[in-house]
Short mmCIF file of C-alpha atoms and ligand atoms in Angstrom, two decimals:
data_model
loop_
_atom_site.label_atom_id
_atom_site.label_comp_id
_atom_site.label_asym_id
_atom_site.label_seq_id
_atom_site.Cartn_x
_atom_site.Cartn_y
_atom_site.Cartn_z
CA MET A 9 0.00 0.00 0.00
CA CYS A 10 1.18 3.51 -0.70
CA VAL A 11 1.74 6.11 1.95
CA THR A 12 1.30 9.19 -0.19
CA CYS A 13 -2.11 8.21 -1.42
CA GLY A 14 -4.40 11.19 -1.79
CA CYS A 15 -7.60 9.19 -1.98
CA GLY A 16 -8.16 9.79 1.68
CA VAL A 17 -9.61 7.56 4.33
CA ASP A 18 -7.87 7.45 7.62
CA GLU A 19 -6.73 3.86 7.81
CA ALA A 20 -7.06 3.88 11.56
CA ALA A 21 -10.77 4.46 11.14
CA MET A 22 -11.02 1.12 9.44
CA HIS A 23 -9.27 -0.70 12.22
CA SER A 24 -11.85 0.29 14.74
CA HIS A 25 -14.06 -2.58 13.72
CA ASP A 26 -11.94 -5.25 15.34
CA HIS A 27 -13.67 -6.07 18.55
CA PRO A 28 -11.42 -8.76 19.90
CA HIS A 29 -13.01 -10.97 22.45
CA PHE A 30 -11.21 -13.81 24.06
CA HIS A 31 -12.84 -17.15 24.37
CA ASP A 32 -11.57 -19.52 26.98
CA HIS A 33 -12.24 -22.19 24.40
CA ASP A 34 -12.89 -24.97 26.85
CA HIS A 35 -13.57 -27.81 24.48
CA SER A 36 -14.34 -30.98 26.36
CA TYR A 37 -11.67 -33.56 25.78
CA ASP A 38 -13.97 -36.18 24.38
CA HIS A 39 -14.24 -34.56 20.95
CA SER A 40 -11.24 -33.98 18.83
CA HIS A 41 -10.61 -30.73 17.02
CA ASP A 42 -8.35 -30.11 14.10
CA HIS A 43 -6.99 -26.95 15.57
CA ALA A 44 -4.85 -26.61 18.63
CA ALA A 45 -7.22 -26.13 21.54
CA GLU A 46 -5.00 -23.30 22.82
CA GLY A 47 -6.07 -20.92 20.05
CA ARG A 48 -7.63 -17.55 20.71
CA LEU A 49 -10.72 -16.59 18.73
CA VAL A 50 -10.67 -13.05 17.35
CA SER A 51 -13.93 -11.73 16.01
CA ILE A 52 -13.55 -9.54 12.92
CA GLU A 53 -16.93 -9.22 11.15
CA ARG A 54 -15.54 -6.99 8.47
CA ASP A 55 -16.67 -6.70 4.86
CA ILE A 56 -14.05 -8.20 2.57
CA LEU A 57 -14.18 -5.10 0.40
CA ALA A 58 -14.15 -2.61 3.28
CA LYS A 59 -10.84 -1.15 2.18
CA ASN A 60 -12.10 -0.49 -1.34
CA ALA A 61 -15.29 0.98 0.11
CA GLY A 62 -13.18 3.41 2.14
CA PHE A 63 -11.25 4.61 -0.91
CA ALA A 64 -14.50 4.85 -2.90
CA ALA A 65 -16.01 7.05 -0.20
CA GLY A 66 -12.95 9.31 -0.41
CA ASN A 67 -13.29 9.61 -4.19
CA ARG A 68 -17.01 10.27 -3.90
CA ARG A 69 -16.40 13.08 -1.41
CA LEU A 70 -13.89 14.70 -3.77
CA PHE A 71 -16.31 14.41 -6.72
CA ALA A 72 -19.12 15.98 -4.70
CA GLU A 73 -16.95 18.89 -3.56
CA ARG A 74 -15.89 19.66 -7.12
CA GLY A 75 -19.27 18.98 -8.72
CA VAL A 76 -18.02 16.18 -10.94
CA PHE A 77 -20.61 13.78 -12.37
CA VAL A 78 -18.87 10.40 -12.58
CA LEU A 79 -19.97 7.45 -14.68
CA ASN A 80 -18.51 3.94 -14.47
CA LEU A 81 -18.99 2.18 -17.82
CA VAL A 82 -19.02 -1.59 -17.63
CA SER A 83 -19.51 -4.27 -20.30
CA SER A 84 -18.08 -7.36 -21.95
CA PRO A 85 -14.96 -6.80 -24.05
CA GLY A 86 -15.70 -5.10 -27.35
CA SER A 87 -19.22 -3.81 -26.69
CA GLY A 88 -18.16 -0.40 -27.99
CA LYS A 89 -17.35 1.58 -24.83
CA THR A 90 -14.36 3.40 -26.30
CA ALA A 91 -16.13 4.11 -29.61
CA LEU A 92 -19.10 5.50 -27.68
CA LEU A 93 -16.93 7.61 -25.38
CA ALA A 94 -14.93 9.04 -28.28
CA GLN A 95 -18.17 10.23 -29.94
CA THR A 96 -19.51 11.47 -26.60
CA VAL A 97 -16.55 13.54 -25.46
CA GLN A 98 -16.14 15.06 -28.90
CA ILE A 99 -19.57 16.69 -28.50
CA LEU A 100 -19.73 17.32 -24.76
CA ARG A 101 -16.27 18.89 -24.41
CA GLU A 102 -17.73 21.97 -26.07
CA GLU A 103 -20.25 22.27 -23.22
CA PHE A 104 -18.36 21.46 -20.00
CA PRO A 105 -15.05 19.88 -18.88
CA VAL A 106 -14.78 16.14 -19.56
CA ALA A 107 -12.12 13.52 -18.89
CA VAL A 108 -11.77 9.77 -19.24
CA ILE A 109 -10.03 7.12 -17.15
CA GLY A 110 -9.70 3.79 -18.93
CA GLY A 111 -8.86 0.39 -17.53
CA ASP A 112 -7.13 -2.08 -19.78
CA GLN A 113 -5.12 -5.17 -19.04
CA GLN A 114 -2.35 -4.35 -21.53
CA THR A 115 -2.35 -1.37 -23.83
CA ALA A 116 -2.85 2.39 -23.93
CA ARG A 117 -4.76 2.32 -27.21
CA ASP A 118 -8.12 3.31 -25.75
CA ALA A 119 -6.65 6.42 -24.11
CA GLU A 120 -5.08 7.40 -27.43
CA ARG A 121 -8.47 7.10 -29.14
CA ILE A 122 -10.04 9.38 -26.52
CA GLN A 123 -7.22 11.93 -26.76
CA ALA A 124 -7.66 11.95 -30.52
CA ALA A 125 -11.29 12.89 -29.88
CA GLY A 126 -10.06 15.88 -27.92
CA ALA A 127 -10.42 14.96 -24.26
CA PRO A 128 -7.82 14.33 -21.55
CA ALA A 129 -7.51 10.61 -20.88
CA VAL A 130 -5.37 8.34 -18.77
CA GLN A 131 -5.08 4.60 -18.96
CA ILE A 132 -4.69 2.32 -15.96
CA ASN A 133 -3.04 -0.92 -16.99
CA THR A 134 -4.45 -3.50 -14.65
CA GLY A 135 -2.11 -6.28 -15.78
CA LYS A 136 -3.74 -9.49 -14.63
CA GLY A 137 -6.40 -7.60 -12.69
CA CYS A 138 -9.83 -7.89 -14.24
CA HIS A 139 -11.39 -4.75 -12.77
CA LEU A 140 -10.57 -1.23 -11.62
CA ASP A 141 -10.58 -0.43 -7.92
CA ALA A 142 -11.14 2.80 -6.02
CA HIS A 143 -7.51 3.09 -4.97
CA GLY A 144 -6.34 2.96 -8.61
CA ILE A 145 -8.85 5.67 -9.53
CA GLY A 146 -7.44 7.90 -6.79
CA HIS A 147 -4.00 7.59 -8.37
CA ALA A 148 -5.22 8.08 -11.92
CA LEU A 149 -6.72 11.39 -10.75
CA GLU A 150 -3.20 12.62 -9.96
CA GLU A 151 -2.39 12.42 -13.67
CA LEU A 152 -5.55 14.00 -14.98
CA PRO A 153 -7.05 17.49 -14.75
CA LEU A 154 -10.19 16.93 -12.68
CA PRO A 155 -13.18 17.96 -14.85
CA GLU A 156 -14.64 20.35 -12.27
CA SER A 157 -18.39 20.87 -12.67
CA GLY A 158 -18.18 18.50 -15.61
CA VAL A 159 -18.16 14.78 -16.31
CA LEU A 160 -15.60 12.06 -15.63
CA PHE A 161 -16.14 8.85 -17.58
CA ILE A 162 -14.48 5.70 -16.30
CA GLU A 163 -14.19 2.87 -18.82
CA ASN A 164 -13.87 -0.27 -16.75
CA VAL A 165 -12.10 -3.44 -17.87
CA GLY A 166 -14.24 -5.49 -20.27
CA ASN A 167 -15.75 -7.95 -17.81
CA LEU A 168 -19.33 -8.31 -16.60
CA VAL A 169 -18.50 -10.02 -13.30
CA CYS A 170 -15.91 -8.38 -11.05
CA PRO A 171 -16.49 -4.67 -11.69
CA ALA A 172 -19.97 -5.09 -10.16
CA ASP A 173 -18.38 -5.55 -6.74
CA PHE A 174 -15.90 -2.70 -6.82
CA ASP A 175 -17.34 0.71 -6.05
CA LEU A 176 -15.12 3.41 -7.55
CA GLY A 177 -16.94 6.37 -6.03
CA GLU A 178 -19.02 6.92 -9.17
CA ALA A 179 -22.49 8.45 -9.29
CA CYS A 180 -23.70 5.44 -11.26
CA LYS A 181 -22.76 2.45 -13.31
CA VAL A 182 -23.74 2.37 -16.97
CA VAL A 183 -23.81 -1.10 -18.49
CA VAL A 184 -23.19 -1.33 -22.23
CA LEU A 185 -24.49 -4.34 -24.13
CA SER A 186 -24.11 -4.78 -27.87
CA VAL A 187 -26.47 -6.65 -30.15
CA THR A 188 -23.68 -9.00 -31.21
CA GLU A 189 -23.83 -10.55 -27.74
CA GLY A 190 -26.56 -12.85 -26.46
CA GLU A 191 -29.86 -11.31 -25.37
CA ASP A 192 -29.71 -13.39 -22.18
CA LYS A 193 -26.69 -11.44 -20.85
CA PRO A 194 -28.84 -9.54 -18.29
CA LEU A 195 -29.85 -12.86 -16.71
CA LYS A 196 -26.41 -14.42 -16.89
CA TYR A 197 -24.73 -11.39 -15.33
CA ALA A 198 -27.62 -10.33 -13.13
CA ASN A 199 -25.47 -8.71 -10.44
CA MET A 200 -24.01 -6.28 -12.93
CA PHE A 201 -27.33 -5.36 -14.52
CA ALA A 202 -28.86 -5.02 -11.06
CA ALA A 203 -26.10 -2.56 -10.08
CA ALA A 204 -26.54 -0.28 -13.12
CA LYS A 205 -28.71 2.86 -13.37
CA LEU A 206 -28.63 2.90 -17.15
CA MET A 207 -28.26 0.27 -19.84
CA LEU A 208 -27.08 1.21 -23.31
CA LEU A 209 -27.92 -1.26 -26.06
CA ASN A 210 -25.21 -0.50 -28.62
CA LYS A 211 -24.55 -1.42 -32.27
CA ILE A 212 -28.24 -1.29 -33.22
CA ASP A 213 -27.07 -0.57 -36.79
CA LEU A 214 -26.22 -4.30 -36.92
CA LEU A 215 -29.71 -5.50 -35.94
CA PRO A 216 -30.69 -6.46 -39.53
CA HIS A 217 -27.65 -8.73 -39.71
CA VAL A 218 -27.76 -10.50 -36.36
CA ASP A 219 -30.13 -12.79 -34.57
CA PHE A 220 -30.89 -10.66 -31.52
CA ALA A 221 -34.36 -10.42 -29.99
CA VAL A 222 -34.44 -6.85 -28.65
CA GLU A 223 -37.79 -7.15 -26.85
CA ARG A 224 -36.73 -10.31 -25.06
CA CYS A 225 -33.45 -8.70 -24.02
CA LEU A 226 -35.26 -5.67 -22.60
CA GLU A 227 -37.68 -7.93 -20.76
CA TYR A 228 -34.76 -9.81 -19.14
CA ALA A 229 -33.10 -6.55 -18.20
CA ARG A 230 -36.27 -5.23 -16.54
CA ARG A 231 -36.75 -8.51 -14.74
CA VAL A 232 -33.34 -8.10 -13.11
CA ASN A 233 -33.60 -4.35 -12.55
CA PRO A 234 -37.02 -2.73 -13.00
CA ASP A 235 -35.67 0.76 -12.20
CA MET A 236 -32.95 0.79 -14.87
CA ARG A 237 -33.26 3.23 -17.79
CA ILE A 238 -32.60 1.61 -21.16
CA LEU A 239 -31.48 3.46 -24.29
CA GLN A 240 -30.72 2.02 -27.71
CA LEU A 241 -28.03 3.53 -29.89
CA SER A 242 -25.25 3.09 -32.39
CA ALA A 243 -21.84 4.61 -31.75
CA ARG A 244 -21.13 3.94 -35.44
CA THR A 245 -24.05 5.80 -37.07
CA GLY A 246 -24.90 8.16 -34.20
CA ASP A 247 -28.47 6.85 -34.03
CA GLY A 248 -29.91 7.34 -30.54
CA MET A 249 -26.93 9.38 -29.35
CA THR A 250 -29.04 12.43 -28.49
CA ALA A 251 -31.00 10.64 -25.76
CA TRP A 252 -27.76 9.38 -24.21
CA LEU A 253 -26.11 12.81 -24.37
CA ASP A 254 -29.19 14.38 -22.77
CA TRP A 255 -29.05 11.81 -19.99
CA VAL A 256 -25.42 12.75 -19.31
CA ARG A 257 -26.23 16.47 -19.45
CA GLN A 258 -29.00 16.02 -16.88
CA GLY A 259 -26.63 14.22 -14.52
CA GLN A 260 -24.02 16.92 -14.95
CA GLN A 261 -26.58 19.65 -14.22
CA ALA A 262 -27.78 17.83 -11.11
CA ALA A 263 -24.20 17.45 -9.85
CA LEU A 264 -23.56 21.11 -10.53
CA ALA A 265 -26.76 22.14 -8.73
CA GLN A 266 -25.70 20.11 -5.71
CA GLN A 267 -22.29 21.74 -5.74
CA VAL A 268 -23.93 25.17 -5.83
CA SER A 269 -26.19 24.46 -2.87
CA ARG A 270 -23.26 23.01 -0.93
CA LEU A 271 -21.21 26.16 -1.60
CA GLU A 272 -24.15 28.39 -0.69
CA MET A 273 -24.50 26.63 2.64
CA GLU A 274 -20.79 27.05 3.30
CA LEU A 275 -20.98 30.70 2.38
CA THR A 276 -23.98 31.25 4.65
CA SER A 277 -22.26 29.67 7.61
CA ALA A 278 -19.01 31.54 6.91
CA ARG A 279 -20.99 34.81 6.79
CA ALA A 280 -22.67 33.93 10.07
CA ARG A 281 -19.29 33.27 11.66
CA LEU A 282 -17.96 36.58 10.35
CA ALA A 283 -20.99 38.48 11.65
CA ALA A 284 -20.59 36.85 15.04
CA SER A 285 -16.90 37.70 15.26
CA VAL A 286 -17.44 41.35 14.21
CA ARG A 287 -20.08 41.88 16.86
CA MET B 20 -9.24 -13.60 -11.32
CA HIS B 21 -11.98 -11.99 -9.28
CA GLU B 22 -11.75 -14.51 -6.46
CA MET B 23 -8.00 -13.93 -6.40
CA ALA B 24 -8.57 -10.26 -5.64
CA LEU B 25 -11.02 -11.22 -2.91
CA ALA B 26 -8.51 -13.69 -1.47
CA GLU B 27 -5.89 -10.94 -1.32
CA SER B 28 -8.29 -8.59 0.47
CA ILE B 29 -9.08 -11.36 2.93
CA LEU B 30 -5.39 -11.95 3.60
CA ASN B 31 -4.96 -8.22 4.18
CA ILE B 32 -7.68 -8.14 6.80
CA VAL B 33 -6.46 -11.32 8.45
CA GLU B 34 -2.81 -10.23 8.67
CA GLU B 35 -3.69 -6.78 9.93
CA THR B 36 -5.90 -8.20 12.66
CA ALA B 37 -3.39 -10.87 13.60
CA ARG B 38 -0.62 -8.28 13.89
CA ASN B 39 -2.79 -6.00 16.04
CA GLN B 40 -3.40 -9.01 18.28
CA GLY B 41 0.29 -9.84 18.51
CA ALA B 42 -0.41 -13.27 17.10
CA VAL B 43 2.31 -15.41 15.54
CA ARG B 44 0.07 -17.77 13.66
CA VAL B 45 -3.46 -17.98 12.34
CA THR B 46 -4.79 -21.50 12.49
CA GLU B 47 -8.40 -21.03 11.47
CA LEU B 48 -10.29 -18.56 9.36
CA ARG B 49 -14.07 -18.24 8.98
CA LEU B 50 -15.77 -16.39 6.18
CA GLU B 51 -19.41 -15.61 5.54
CA ILE B 52 -20.39 -15.51 1.89
CA GLY B 53 -23.91 -14.77 0.73
CA GLU B 54 -25.55 -17.02 -1.81
CA LEU B 55 -26.24 -14.00 -4.03
CA ALA B 56 -22.72 -12.54 -3.79
CA ASN B 57 -20.64 -12.85 -6.94
CA VAL B 58 -18.41 -15.53 -5.50
CA GLU B 59 -17.43 -18.93 -6.82
CA ILE B 60 -16.63 -20.78 -3.62
CA GLU B 61 -14.22 -23.23 -5.25
CA ALA B 62 -12.29 -20.48 -6.97
CA LEU B 63 -12.11 -18.58 -3.70
CA GLN B 64 -10.79 -21.63 -1.86
CA PHE B 65 -8.16 -22.08 -4.52
CA GLY B 66 -7.22 -18.39 -4.38
CA LEU B 67 -6.89 -18.54 -0.60
CA GLU B 68 -4.69 -21.60 -0.82
CA VAL B 69 -2.33 -19.63 -3.03
CA VAL B 70 -2.23 -16.32 -1.13
CA LEU B 71 -2.14 -17.78 2.38
CA ARG B 72 0.83 -20.00 1.56
CA ASN B 73 3.56 -17.55 2.54
CA SER B 74 1.74 -15.74 5.31
CA LEU B 75 0.98 -15.87 9.02
CA ALA B 76 -2.01 -17.95 8.03
CA ALA B 77 -0.15 -20.61 6.05
CA GLY B 78 -1.96 -23.90 6.43
CA ALA B 79 -4.89 -22.33 8.26
CA GLN B 80 -8.16 -24.19 8.06
CA VAL B 81 -10.64 -22.18 6.05
CA GLU B 82 -14.33 -22.49 6.75
CA ILE B 83 -16.82 -20.79 4.45
CA LEU B 84 -20.30 -20.29 5.84
CA THR B 85 -22.99 -19.69 3.27
CA ILE B 86 -25.67 -17.13 4.03
CA PRO B 87 -28.86 -18.06 2.21
CA GLY B 88 -30.33 -15.63 -0.29
CA GLN B 89 -33.52 -13.85 0.70
CA GLY B 90 -35.73 -11.38 -0.98
CA GLN B 91 -39.03 -9.58 -1.04
CA CYS B 92 -41.34 -10.10 -3.98
CA LEU B 93 -42.37 -6.74 -5.40
CA GLU B 94 -45.43 -8.38 -6.92
CA CYS B 95 -47.06 -9.98 -3.86
CA GLY B 96 -44.90 -8.57 -1.07
CA ALA B 97 -43.90 -11.94 0.41
CA MET B 98 -40.48 -12.51 1.96
CA VAL B 99 -39.11 -15.53 0.15
CA PRO B 100 -35.91 -17.58 -0.16
CA LEU B 101 -33.91 -16.66 -3.27
CA SER B 102 -31.09 -18.73 -4.72
CA ALA B 103 -30.44 -16.64 -7.82
CA ARG B 104 -31.09 -12.95 -8.36
CA TYR B 105 -33.46 -13.33 -11.27
CA ASP B 106 -35.50 -16.25 -9.94
CA PRO B 107 -39.26 -15.69 -9.90
CA CYS B 108 -41.18 -15.53 -6.64
CA PRO B 109 -41.86 -19.10 -5.41
CA GLN B 110 -45.23 -17.97 -4.02
CA CYS B 111 -46.82 -16.06 -6.89
CA GLY B 112 -44.41 -16.63 -9.80
CA GLY B 113 -43.96 -12.85 -10.21
CA TYR B 114 -40.96 -10.62 -10.85
CA PRO B 115 -38.84 -9.13 -9.55
CA VAL B 116 -37.81 -10.34 -6.13
CA ARG B 117 -35.64 -7.67 -4.51
CA PRO B 118 -32.73 -9.22 -2.56
CA THR B 119 -32.77 -8.44 1.17
CA GLY B 120 -30.10 -10.88 2.32
CA GLY B 121 -27.41 -13.16 1.01
CA GLN B 122 -25.23 -10.52 -0.69
CA GLU B 123 -22.66 -10.27 2.08
CA MET B 124 -18.96 -11.12 1.91
CA ARG B 125 -17.42 -10.95 5.35
CA VAL B 126 -14.42 -12.15 7.30
CA LYS B 127 -16.13 -13.47 10.42
CA ASP B 128 -13.34 -14.44 12.77
CA ILE B 129 -9.94 -16.06 13.07
CA LEU B 130 -8.30 -18.38 15.53
CA VAL B 131 -4.79 -17.25 16.43
CA GLU B 132 -1.87 -18.43 18.52
N1 GTP C 320 -21.28 -1.70 -36.22
C1 GTP C 320 -20.91 -1.11 -35.10
N2 GTP C 320 -19.69 -1.33 -34.61
C2 GTP C 320 -19.35 -0.72 -33.45
C3 GTP C 320 -20.23 0.14 -32.77
N3 GTP C 320 -19.62 0.59 -31.65
C4 GTP C 320 -18.38 0.03 -31.64
N4 GTP C 320 -18.22 -0.74 -32.74
C5 GTP C 320 -17.02 -1.53 -33.10
O1 GTP C 320 -16.84 -2.56 -32.13
C6 GTP C 320 -15.46 -2.81 -31.94
C7 GTP C 320 -15.11 -2.68 -30.47
O2 GTP C 320 -15.32 -1.33 -30.07
P1 GTP C 320 -14.55 -0.67 -28.86
O3 GTP C 320 -15.03 0.73 -28.75
O4 GTP C 320 -13.09 -0.90 -28.95
O5 GTP C 320 -15.14 -1.56 -27.67
P2 GTP C 320 -14.74 -1.53 -26.12
O6 GTP C 320 -15.97 -1.88 -25.37
O7 GTP C 320 -14.07 -0.26 -25.79
O8 GTP C 320 -13.69 -2.74 -26.08
P3 GTP C 320 -12.69 -3.13 -24.86
O9 GTP C 320 -12.13 -1.85 -24.33
O10 GTP C 320 -11.68 -4.00 -25.51
O11 GTP C 320 -13.54 -3.87 -23.87
C8 GTP C 320 -14.72 -1.82 -32.80
O12 GTP C 320 -14.36 -2.43 -34.01
C9 GTP C 320 -15.73 -0.73 -33.04
O13 GTP C 320 -15.54 -0.04 -34.25
C10 GTP C 320 -21.55 0.34 -33.32
O14 GTP C 320 -22.40 1.05 -32.79
N5 GTP C 320 -21.83 -0.32 -34.48
MG1 MG C 321 -12.21 0.06 -24.85
ZN1 ZN C 322 -11.90 -8.74 -10.89
ZN1 ZN C 323 -44.65 -13.02 -5.12
#
C-alpha cells in the first residue's frame, strides 16, 4: 500500500471494527478438534471489500466537492465503450469539462483514441487484474485534470463479473451491451445489470444482420432491474446518441446544482461566523 | 481472477488483525459468503490456498459459511428464499424479487496463537 495516497480515508478508522473478544475455548476432551485447543478466537466481522469501500467514499467526497458527475462504464470486451466515449466527449467537451479514465489489461490504445477525440484521458493498466478499484482511480486522478463541474467517464475493464463488486466512487454504473452478444446477458450477469442505473444497447445498426431479440433482451433486463433506464443507440451511425447525451447532461446539471447548494450553505455559515466575530 | 482479488483482500484483513493481536500464527479462518454474492466458492478456496501459503495464516483451516439468499417479492410482497437474483417468486411466480439478504462477503473471525 502507498503512503502518499491522496484518496483519503484514515486507515485507523477502518481498524476500529476489530472487537477482539477472548474465548476460553474450553472444548471438552472427548471430541477432537483439528486446531490446537489453545487458540484464541478473534472476532472480525468486516466486509471483505471494506478497504475499497473506504477509498471509494474518499473519491465520492472529492467528486461531490468539485461537482463532478462520474460514470462507471461496464460491459463485456468489445461492446463499444471506447467508440461511444470518443463520440460522446467530442460533442460534450464543447459544453463542459470532460475527462476519461480507462482500464485495460495491456495497452494504452483506448486512451489514445479518446485523446484523438479531444479529451484528456489516462489509462490504468491493470495487468492481470480484471477490474478497476477505487484506490487505482485515486491515483489516476493525480495524472488527470479533474473535470470540475463536468463529467468524468471511467471505462472499466471489459468484464461483466468483477467490476460489479468494486465501487469506484461513481455516481452510477452504466452497463453497455451490444447486439452482437446474447440477449440473455442480463440474466447471466444479473449482479451487474442489477447494479446499473442505465443500460445502453449499442450497435443497433447491426440489428438487420444478427439474430438478436431486442424485446426479449429488454424484458430480461427489466426482470433483473425494474428501475434501470434503457437506451438504444449506435456509436457507429450516431443513431440514438441524443438521448444518451441528454441523460449525461441532466446528470451533470444535477451534480452542478448540488455543488452550488453546498457552496451556498458554506458561504452562509461563513458569513454567520464573520458576523458573530465582528459583533 | 476476481476470487484472487477477494482472497488478497481477505489476507490483508487477516494479517492486519493478527498483527494487532500480537499473534504469531493464524490456524483457522471463517468467512461468511452470501448465496447472491458474486463468488465462486471453489475459486475462492483455490485463491486462498495460493495467497495464504507464505503468510501468518499458512496452512490455516478455512471455513466458508454460506448465508442463504432472501428477498421480497415486489409483486405480492412476500419474503421468500432466493437462490439466484433473477428467480421468480416461489409464491406467486412474479418478478422481480428484490434481494434483502445473502449478498454479504465478510471475514467473520480467526483463531490465532
Ligand atoms: N457496427 C458497429 N460497430 C461498433 C459500434 N460501436 C463500436 N463498434 C465496433 O466494435 C469494436 C469494439 O469497439 P470498442 O469501442 O473498442 O469496444 P470496447 O468496449 O471499448 O472494447 P474493450 O475496451 O476492448 O472492452 C470496434 O471495431 C468498433 O468499431 C456500433 O455502434 N456499431
Ligand atoms: Mg475500450
Ligand atoms: Zn476482478
Ligand atoms: Zn410473489
